[in-house]
Tab-separated table of C-alpha atoms and ligand atoms in Angstrom:
chain	number	residue	atom	x	y	z
A	1	MET	CA	21.988	-29.209	11.665
A	2	GLU	CA	24.882	-28.988	13.972
A	3	SER	CA	26.353	-25.721	15.385
A	4	SER	CA	30.080	-24.161	15.179
A	5	SER	CA	31.396	-23.261	18.164
A	6	ASN	CA	31.043	-20.070	17.417
A	7	GLU	CA	27.199	-19.957	17.314
A	8	ILE	CA	24.419	-19.848	20.579
A	9	SER	CA	22.953	-23.398	20.438
A	10	LYS	CA	19.684	-23.321	21.674
A	11	SER	CA	19.830	-24.900	24.466
A	12	GLU	CA	22.411	-21.895	25.777
A	13	ILE	CA	19.695	-20.168	26.270
A	14	ASN	CA	18.372	-19.609	28.786
A	15	ALA	CA	14.160	-20.469	27.878
A	16	SER	CA	12.280	-17.820	30.610
A	17	SER	CA	9.939	-16.141	28.851
A	18	GLU	CA	11.216	-12.973	30.436
A	19	ASP	CA	14.825	-13.543	28.523
A	20	LEU	CA	12.722	-14.440	25.906
A	21	SER	CA	10.873	-11.167	25.960
A	22	SER	CA	13.846	-9.063	25.328
A	23	PHE	CA	14.170	-10.009	22.260
A	24	ALA	CA	11.053	-10.111	21.161
A	25	THR	CA	10.229	-6.429	21.982
A	26	GLY	CA	13.209	-5.220	23.367
A	27	ILE	CA	15.429	-4.752	26.791
A	28	LYS	CA	13.618	-2.913	29.391
A	29	ALA	CA	15.189	0.056	29.473
A	30	GLU	CA	16.207	1.059	33.145
A	31	ASN	CA	16.342	4.412	32.846
A	32	GLU	CA	13.583	5.875	30.231
A	33	GLU	CA	15.337	8.861	29.571
A	34	LYS	CA	12.588	11.679	29.370
A	35	THR	CA	12.663	15.091	27.136
A	36	ALA	CA	11.733	18.233	28.074
A	37	ASP	CA	8.833	19.553	27.595
A	38	LYS	CA	8.317	21.529	24.698
A	39	ALA	CA	6.228	22.293	21.956
A	40	PHE	CA	5.733	19.779	18.901
A	41	VAL	CA	6.272	21.523	15.881
A	42	LEU	CA	5.531	19.530	12.681
A	43	ASN	CA	8.448	19.375	10.284
A	44	ASP	CA	10.084	16.509	8.145
A	45	GLU	CA	13.077	16.295	11.085
A	46	ILE	CA	13.370	13.391	12.788
A	47	GLU	CA	13.589	13.729	16.795
A	48	GLU	CA	16.166	11.109	18.336
A	49	ARG	CA	13.410	10.349	21.449
A	50	CYS	CA	10.136	10.519	21.712
A	51	PRO	CA	8.284	12.876	22.865
A	52	SER	CA	7.697	13.234	26.773
A	53	LEU	CA	4.072	14.842	25.254
A	54	TYR	CA	3.357	11.625	22.972
A	55	GLU	CA	4.241	8.762	25.284
A	56	ALA	CA	2.609	10.480	28.078
A	57	THR	CA	-0.844	8.637	29.418
A	58	ARG	CA	-3.207	12.293	28.432
A	59	GLY	CA	-5.808	12.476	31.566
A	60	GLY	CA	-8.646	13.486	28.080
A	61	VAL	CA	-7.254	11.072	25.818
A	62	SER	CA	-9.378	7.735	25.248
A	63	TYR	CA	-7.582	5.675	23.551
A	64	GLY	CA	-7.500	2.446	21.669
A	65	GLU	CA	-7.919	-1.221	23.423
A	66	PHE	CA	-5.871	-4.405	21.889
A	67	ILE	CA	-7.695	-7.414	20.600
A	68	HIS	CA	-7.149	-10.811	19.418
A	69	GLY	CA	-8.081	-12.618	16.134
A	70	THR	CA	-7.529	-15.279	14.805
A	71	TYR	CA	-7.226	-15.838	9.644
A	72	TYR	CA	-6.719	-18.706	7.358
A	73	SER	CA	-2.909	-19.103	6.490
A	74	ASN	CA	-2.967	-21.021	3.194
A	75	THR	CA	1.110	-20.132	3.220
A	76	CYS	CA	1.148	-21.795	7.112
A	77	GLY	CA	-1.939	-24.926	6.783
A	78	MET	CA	-3.524	-23.237	9.874
A	79	GLU	CA	-5.408	-20.754	11.866
A	80	ARG	CA	-3.035	-18.442	12.734
A	81	GLY	CA	-4.078	-15.647	15.628
A	82	TYR	CA	-3.249	-11.655	15.588
A	83	SER	CA	-3.509	-8.725	17.550
A	84	ILE	CA	-5.802	-5.336	16.797
A	85	LEU	CA	-5.525	-2.275	18.308
A	86	LEU	CA	-8.608	-0.324	17.469
A	87	PRO	CA	-8.814	2.815	18.231
A	88	ALA	CA	-11.482	4.690	21.104
A	89	ASP	CA	-13.711	5.670	18.869
A	90	TYR	CA	-14.066	2.446	15.707
A	91	SER	CA	-16.467	2.072	13.701
A	92	GLU	CA	-17.576	0.884	10.650
A	93	ASP	CA	-18.819	4.718	9.204
A	94	LYS	CA	-14.982	5.137	9.022
A	95	LYS	CA	-11.950	3.942	7.608
A	96	TYR	CA	-8.655	3.703	8.754
A	97	PRO	CA	-5.106	3.533	7.316
A	98	VAL	CA	-2.942	0.501	8.791
A	99	LEU	CA	0.734	-0.060	10.337
A	100	TYR	CA	1.195	-4.079	10.676
A	101	LEU	CA	4.249	-3.637	13.357
A	102	LEU	CA	6.520	-6.764	12.793
A	103	HIS	CA	7.968	-8.595	16.844
A	104	GLY	CA	11.640	-9.470	17.196
A	105	ILE	CA	12.570	-12.645	17.691
A	106	PHE	CA	10.742	-15.935	20.351
A	107	GLY	CA	7.851	-13.171	19.913
A	108	ASP	CA	4.098	-13.624	18.232
A	109	GLU	CA	1.123	-11.728	18.381
A	110	TYR	CA	1.454	-10.367	21.698
A	111	SER	CA	4.654	-9.908	22.424
A	112	PHE	CA	3.626	-5.171	21.435
A	113	SER	CA	-0.469	-5.436	22.839
A	114	GLN	CA	2.170	-7.541	26.205
A	115	ASP	CA	4.581	-5.082	27.205
A	116	LYS	CA	3.147	-1.417	27.880
A	117	SER	CA	6.846	0.295	28.089
A	118	ASN	CA	6.730	0.211	24.436
A	119	LYS	CA	3.486	3.009	24.190
A	120	ILE	CA	2.480	2.228	21.325
A	121	ARG	CA	-1.042	3.072	21.783
A	122	GLU	CA	-0.108	6.572	24.112
A	123	ILE	CA	1.586	7.748	20.662
A	124	VAL	CA	-0.772	6.535	17.847
A	125	GLY	CA	-3.514	8.027	20.063
A	126	ASN	CA	-2.174	11.231	20.756
A	127	MET	CA	-1.122	11.967	17.603
A	128	ALA	CA	-4.299	10.996	15.817
A	129	TYR	CA	-5.850	13.381	19.112
A	130	ASP	CA	-3.732	16.640	18.734
A	131	GLY	CA	-4.681	16.186	14.761
A	132	TYR	CA	-1.308	15.133	13.055
A	133	ILE	CA	-2.819	11.396	11.864
A	134	ASP	CA	-5.655	9.972	11.267
A	135	ARG	CA	-7.200	7.332	13.596
A	136	THR	CA	-4.505	4.094	12.805
A	137	ILE	CA	-5.163	0.580	12.652
A	138	VAL	CA	-2.997	-1.494	14.455
A	139	VAL	CA	-2.112	-4.696	13.176
A	140	CYS	CA	0.679	-6.617	15.053
A	141	PRO	CA	0.711	-10.619	13.964
A	142	ASN	CA	2.341	-13.469	14.841
A	143	MET	CA	5.982	-13.712	12.009
A	144	TYR	CA	7.055	-16.997	12.550
A	145	ALA	CA	5.340	-17.654	9.466
A	146	THR	CA	6.150	-22.470	9.650
A	147	SER	CA	3.768	-24.807	8.028
A	148	ASP	CA	5.316	-26.902	11.584
A	149	PRO	CA	3.194	-26.223	14.569
A	150	ASP	CA	6.162	-28.078	16.527
A	151	GLN	CA	8.774	-25.866	15.440
A	152	LYS	CA	10.165	-23.314	17.136
A	153	PRO	CA	11.957	-19.905	16.397
A	154	GLY	CA	16.211	-19.751	17.600
A	155	PHE	CA	19.236	-19.495	15.476
A	156	ASP	CA	20.062	-22.043	13.509
A	157	ARG	CA	19.445	-22.020	9.617
A	158	GLU	CA	16.460	-24.344	10.450
A	159	SER	CA	14.400	-21.844	12.612
A	160	VAL	CA	14.824	-18.617	10.913
A	161	LEU	CA	13.223	-19.762	7.347
A	162	PRO	CA	9.258	-19.181	8.585
A	163	TYR	CA	10.463	-16.114	9.628
A	164	ASP	CA	11.929	-15.209	6.114
A	165	ASN	CA	8.353	-16.755	4.767
A	166	PHE	CA	6.261	-14.623	6.968
A	167	ILE	CA	6.439	-11.595	3.409
A	168	ASN	CA	3.855	-14.135	1.509
A	169	ASP	CA	2.032	-14.808	4.867
A	170	LEU	CA	0.891	-10.947	5.543
A	171	VAL	CA	0.693	-10.709	1.522
A	172	ASN	CA	-1.615	-12.731	0.684
A	173	ASP	CA	-3.475	-13.986	4.031
A	174	LEU	CA	-3.747	-11.636	7.047
A	175	MET	CA	-3.531	-8.011	4.422
A	176	PRO	CA	-6.420	-9.819	2.953
A	177	CYS	CA	-7.785	-11.005	6.010
A	178	ILE	CA	-7.683	-7.123	7.625
A	179	GLU	CA	-9.202	-5.769	4.575
A	180	SER	CA	-12.101	-7.409	4.726
A	181	GLU	CA	-12.858	-8.141	8.168
A	182	TYR	CA	-11.952	-4.192	9.284
A	183	SER	CA	-13.439	-1.129	8.336
A	184	VAL	CA	-9.815	-0.105	6.698
A	185	LEU	CA	-8.363	2.510	3.555
A	186	THR	CA	-6.589	0.649	1.326
A	187	GLY	CA	-3.732	0.844	-0.755
A	188	ARG	CA	0.270	2.171	0.047
A	189	ASP	CA	-0.411	5.253	1.479
A	190	ASN	CA	-3.002	4.091	3.637
A	191	THR	CA	-0.865	0.875	4.438
A	192	TYR	CA	2.363	1.628	7.301
A	193	LEU	CA	4.590	-1.454	7.731
A	194	ALA	CA	6.872	-1.549	10.894
A	195	GLY	CA	8.944	-3.673	12.590
A	196	PHE	CA	11.595	-4.553	15.802
A	197	SER	CA	15.248	-6.584	16.028
A	198	MET	CA	13.733	-9.546	13.342
A	199	GLY	CA	11.171	-7.403	12.358
A	200	GLY	CA	12.453	-5.044	11.151
A	201	ARG	CA	15.132	-7.140	9.013
A	202	GLU	CA	12.055	-8.644	7.492
A	203	THR	CA	10.577	-5.212	7.117
A	204	ILE	CA	13.530	-4.402	5.561
A	205	PHE	CA	13.461	-6.878	3.273
A	206	ILE	CA	9.534	-7.235	1.997
A	207	THR	CA	9.174	-3.544	1.673
A	208	LEU	CA	12.673	-3.933	-1.549
A	209	GLN	CA	10.262	-7.408	-1.975
A	210	ARG	CA	7.059	-5.532	-2.186
A	211	PRO	CA	7.263	-1.892	-2.032
A	212	GLU	CA	3.925	-0.784	-3.869
A	213	LEU	CA	2.446	-2.372	-1.249
A	214	PHE	CA	3.737	0.130	1.921
A	215	GLY	CA	3.938	3.902	1.682
A	216	TYR	CA	5.231	4.446	5.017
A	217	VAL	CA	8.320	2.268	6.410
A	218	CYS	CA	10.445	1.804	9.254
A	219	ALA	CA	12.721	-0.246	10.804
A	220	ILE	CA	13.566	-0.563	14.324
A	221	SER	CA	16.981	-1.810	15.381
A	222	ALA	CA	17.956	-4.561	12.142
A	223	ALA	CA	18.486	-7.580	12.856
A	224	PRO	CA	21.203	-8.871	10.750
A	225	GLY	CA	20.974	-11.835	7.797
A	226	ILE	CA	19.380	-9.853	4.689
A	227	VAL	CA	22.049	-10.640	2.794
A	228	PRO	CA	25.508	-12.304	4.198
A	229	THR	CA	27.252	-12.585	7.650
A	230	LYS	CA	28.555	-14.302	10.619
A	231	ASP	CA	27.295	-12.985	14.240
A	232	LYS	CA	28.025	-14.037	17.555
A	233	PHE	CA	24.361	-15.449	17.161
A	234	MET	CA	24.767	-17.653	13.774
A	235	SER	CA	25.780	-17.747	10.629
A	236	HIS	CA	23.347	-16.051	7.866
A	237	GLU	CA	23.403	-17.454	4.376
A	238	GLY	CA	21.702	-13.884	3.321
A	239	GLN	CA	17.451	-13.371	2.041
A	240	ILE	CA	19.021	-11.747	-0.611
A	241	GLN	CA	22.982	-10.277	-1.543
A	242	GLU	CA	24.442	-7.032	-0.814
A	243	SER	CA	23.891	-6.021	-4.357
A	244	GLU	CA	20.339	-6.116	-3.458
A	245	MET	CA	19.921	-4.200	-1.313
A	246	LYS	CA	18.056	-1.775	-2.772
A	247	PHE	CA	14.211	-1.234	-4.959
A	248	ALA	CA	13.948	-3.126	-8.709
A	249	GLU	CA	14.574	-0.593	-11.218
A	250	ASN	CA	10.750	1.603	-11.811
A	251	ALA	CA	9.663	0.297	-8.980
A	252	ILE	CA	7.321	2.476	-6.635
A	253	GLU	CA	8.954	3.423	-4.389
A	254	PRO	CA	7.967	4.315	-0.530
A	255	ASN	CA	7.102	7.737	0.550
A	256	VAL	CA	9.178	7.533	3.815
A	257	PHE	CA	11.859	4.706	5.436
A	258	ILE	CA	12.936	5.019	7.739
A	259	VAL	CA	16.088	2.822	9.369
A	260	CYS	CA	16.863	3.491	12.684
A	261	CYS	CA	18.768	1.874	15.383
A	262	GLY	CA	20.592	3.024	19.055
A	263	THR	CA	23.840	3.751	18.998
A	264	LYS	CA	24.308	1.393	22.500
A	265	ASP	CA	22.480	-1.820	20.972
A	266	SER	CA	24.498	-4.747	22.356
A	267	VAL	CA	22.144	-7.454	20.424
A	268	VAL	CA	22.332	-6.045	16.737
A	269	GLY	CA	25.790	-3.917	17.019
A	270	THR	CA	25.846	-2.329	13.567
A	271	TYR	CA	24.145	-3.722	11.047
A	272	PRO	CA	21.244	-1.748	10.848
A	273	LYS	CA	24.297	1.110	10.056
A	274	GLN	CA	25.377	-1.497	7.512
A	275	TYR	CA	22.108	-1.665	6.422
A	276	HIS	CA	22.159	2.114	6.250
A	277	GLU	CA	25.309	1.670	4.450
A	278	LEU	CA	24.455	-0.483	1.693
A	279	LEU	CA	21.121	0.744	0.638
A	280	GLU	CA	23.282	4.404	0.434
A	281	ALA	CA	25.662	2.951	-1.893
A	282	ASN	CA	22.652	1.230	-3.814
A	283	GLY	CA	20.788	4.432	-4.185
A	284	ALA	CA	17.655	3.365	-2.244
A	285	ASP	CA	16.051	6.674	-0.666
A	286	HIS	CA	15.406	5.808	3.196
A	287	ILE	CA	16.180	8.581	6.400
A	288	TRP	CA	18.679	6.428	8.735
A	289	TYR	CA	19.428	8.254	11.608
A	290	GLU	CA	20.461	7.366	15.450
A	291	ILE	CA	20.093	7.149	18.776
A	292	THR	CA	22.304	7.893	21.232
A	293	GLY	CA	22.289	5.931	24.219
A	294	ALA	CA	19.895	3.779	22.954
A	295	ASP	CA	20.194	-0.215	23.959
A	296	HIS	CA	18.010	-2.389	21.627
A	297	ASP	CA	15.297	-1.047	23.952
A	298	ASN	CA	11.761	0.625	23.947
A	299	ASN	CA	13.554	3.915	23.652
A	300	ALA	CA	14.600	2.774	20.342
A	301	ILE	CA	11.579	1.214	19.432
A	302	LYS	CA	9.708	4.402	21.237
A	303	SER	CA	12.287	7.266	18.902
A	304	GLY	CA	11.059	4.332	14.795
A	305	LEU	CA	6.878	5.319	15.583
A	306	PHE	CA	7.102	8.146	16.960
A	307	ASN	CA	9.418	9.463	13.566
A	308	LEU	CA	7.355	7.105	11.414
A	309	PHE	CA	4.043	8.336	12.266
A	310	LYS	CA	5.654	12.085	12.286
A	311	GLN	CA	7.606	11.671	9.408
A	312	ILE	CA	3.480	10.026	7.969
A	313	ALA	CA	1.072	13.495	9.440
A	314	TYR	CA	3.958	15.700	7.406
A	315	ASP	CA	4.294	14.045	4.234
A	316	LYS	CA	0.067	14.111	4.665
A	317	SER	CA	0.063	17.816	5.764
A	318	SER	CA	2.340	18.626	2.500
A	319	LYS	CA	0.436	16.760	-0.100
A	320	LYS	CA	-3.221	18.619	1.260
A	321	SER	CA	-1.638	22.016	0.859
A	322	ILE	CA	0.018	21.549	-3.333
B	401	FER	C1	20.674	-12.576	15.213
B	401	FER	C2	21.629	-12.080	15.990
B	401	FER	C3	20.074	-10.180	16.261
B	401	FER	C4	19.898	-12.479	14.292
B	401	FER	C5	18.382	-12.962	15.257
B	401	FER	C6	18.406	-11.496	16.048
B	401	FER	C7	18.057	-14.743	13.058
B	401	FER	C8	17.061	-11.242	16.824
B	401	FER	C9	17.470	-10.420	17.658
B	401	FER	C10	15.521	-10.264	17.884
B	401	FER	O1	14.640	-9.867	17.348
B	401	FER	O2	15.281	-9.151	18.798
B	401	FER	O3	21.864	-13.473	14.336
B	401	FER	O4	19.732	-13.626	13.960
């Protein structure tokens, strides 16, 4: 396909793996801001920055480890990989809730597991250690659901389609595999969905299509293209129309649906804010917040993950006490 002059062609992208990883898991934040070490209070308020207490590697806490697995995808007609973070004391005698965590463009199932600066192990481990959340499994899929082993992601319509196909692989192939191979709690109250950038875009899309499957959702720095638009990278046909940025009538909606973005995002700009405005205009309940000063980076990722788990903790604790 010919790309127009405003589009960035594949050859224009310096394809060193380091450059592409800044799309997949965020630009490396040079000056990671530390928050003051104040006591954590469980309430329903969003905190713009993940507290230091929750991203810290603490002496007394055993964190989970990522392992790698594969499953046969009927959607793609091939064996595909995933990384999975199992709690340190993972046991078949217990059952665990599961977060599906979706990487950015050019990423794969190793994008989050190999990037230590997103602090996913620490955030989930510390919040469980402190008793706010249950020990939780995190699954990091490969979101590029193509049936052509030679197809590669890029900024053109054809190359992006496999990301939009991931909903089928997730729901029909990966989730059944995880639910049969690991000791997991099932059902929407125990099944969470989050994603960064391209993964944030698919998180919103999947949530609107299948809201009955995911009780707690967070889309971090979501990429453009859910609805038709043209940005500096490409023209987007749109997965749905603006009027469809909502839940179906009588749909079971997520208990928590967070949409967030840094105020200095140099890659997706104000697209996440536009998603928020469309969801709001169409009456789809969600929480919107901005991370002051954050770029398309790990400060946004840590914030989104922390706030997702904080909301899960608060929502579940308030339901218990009724
Ligand atoms: C785009 C802008 C950003 C786009 C994708 C992204 C497919 C994704 C960025 C990322 O995942 O980091 O126009 O189109």
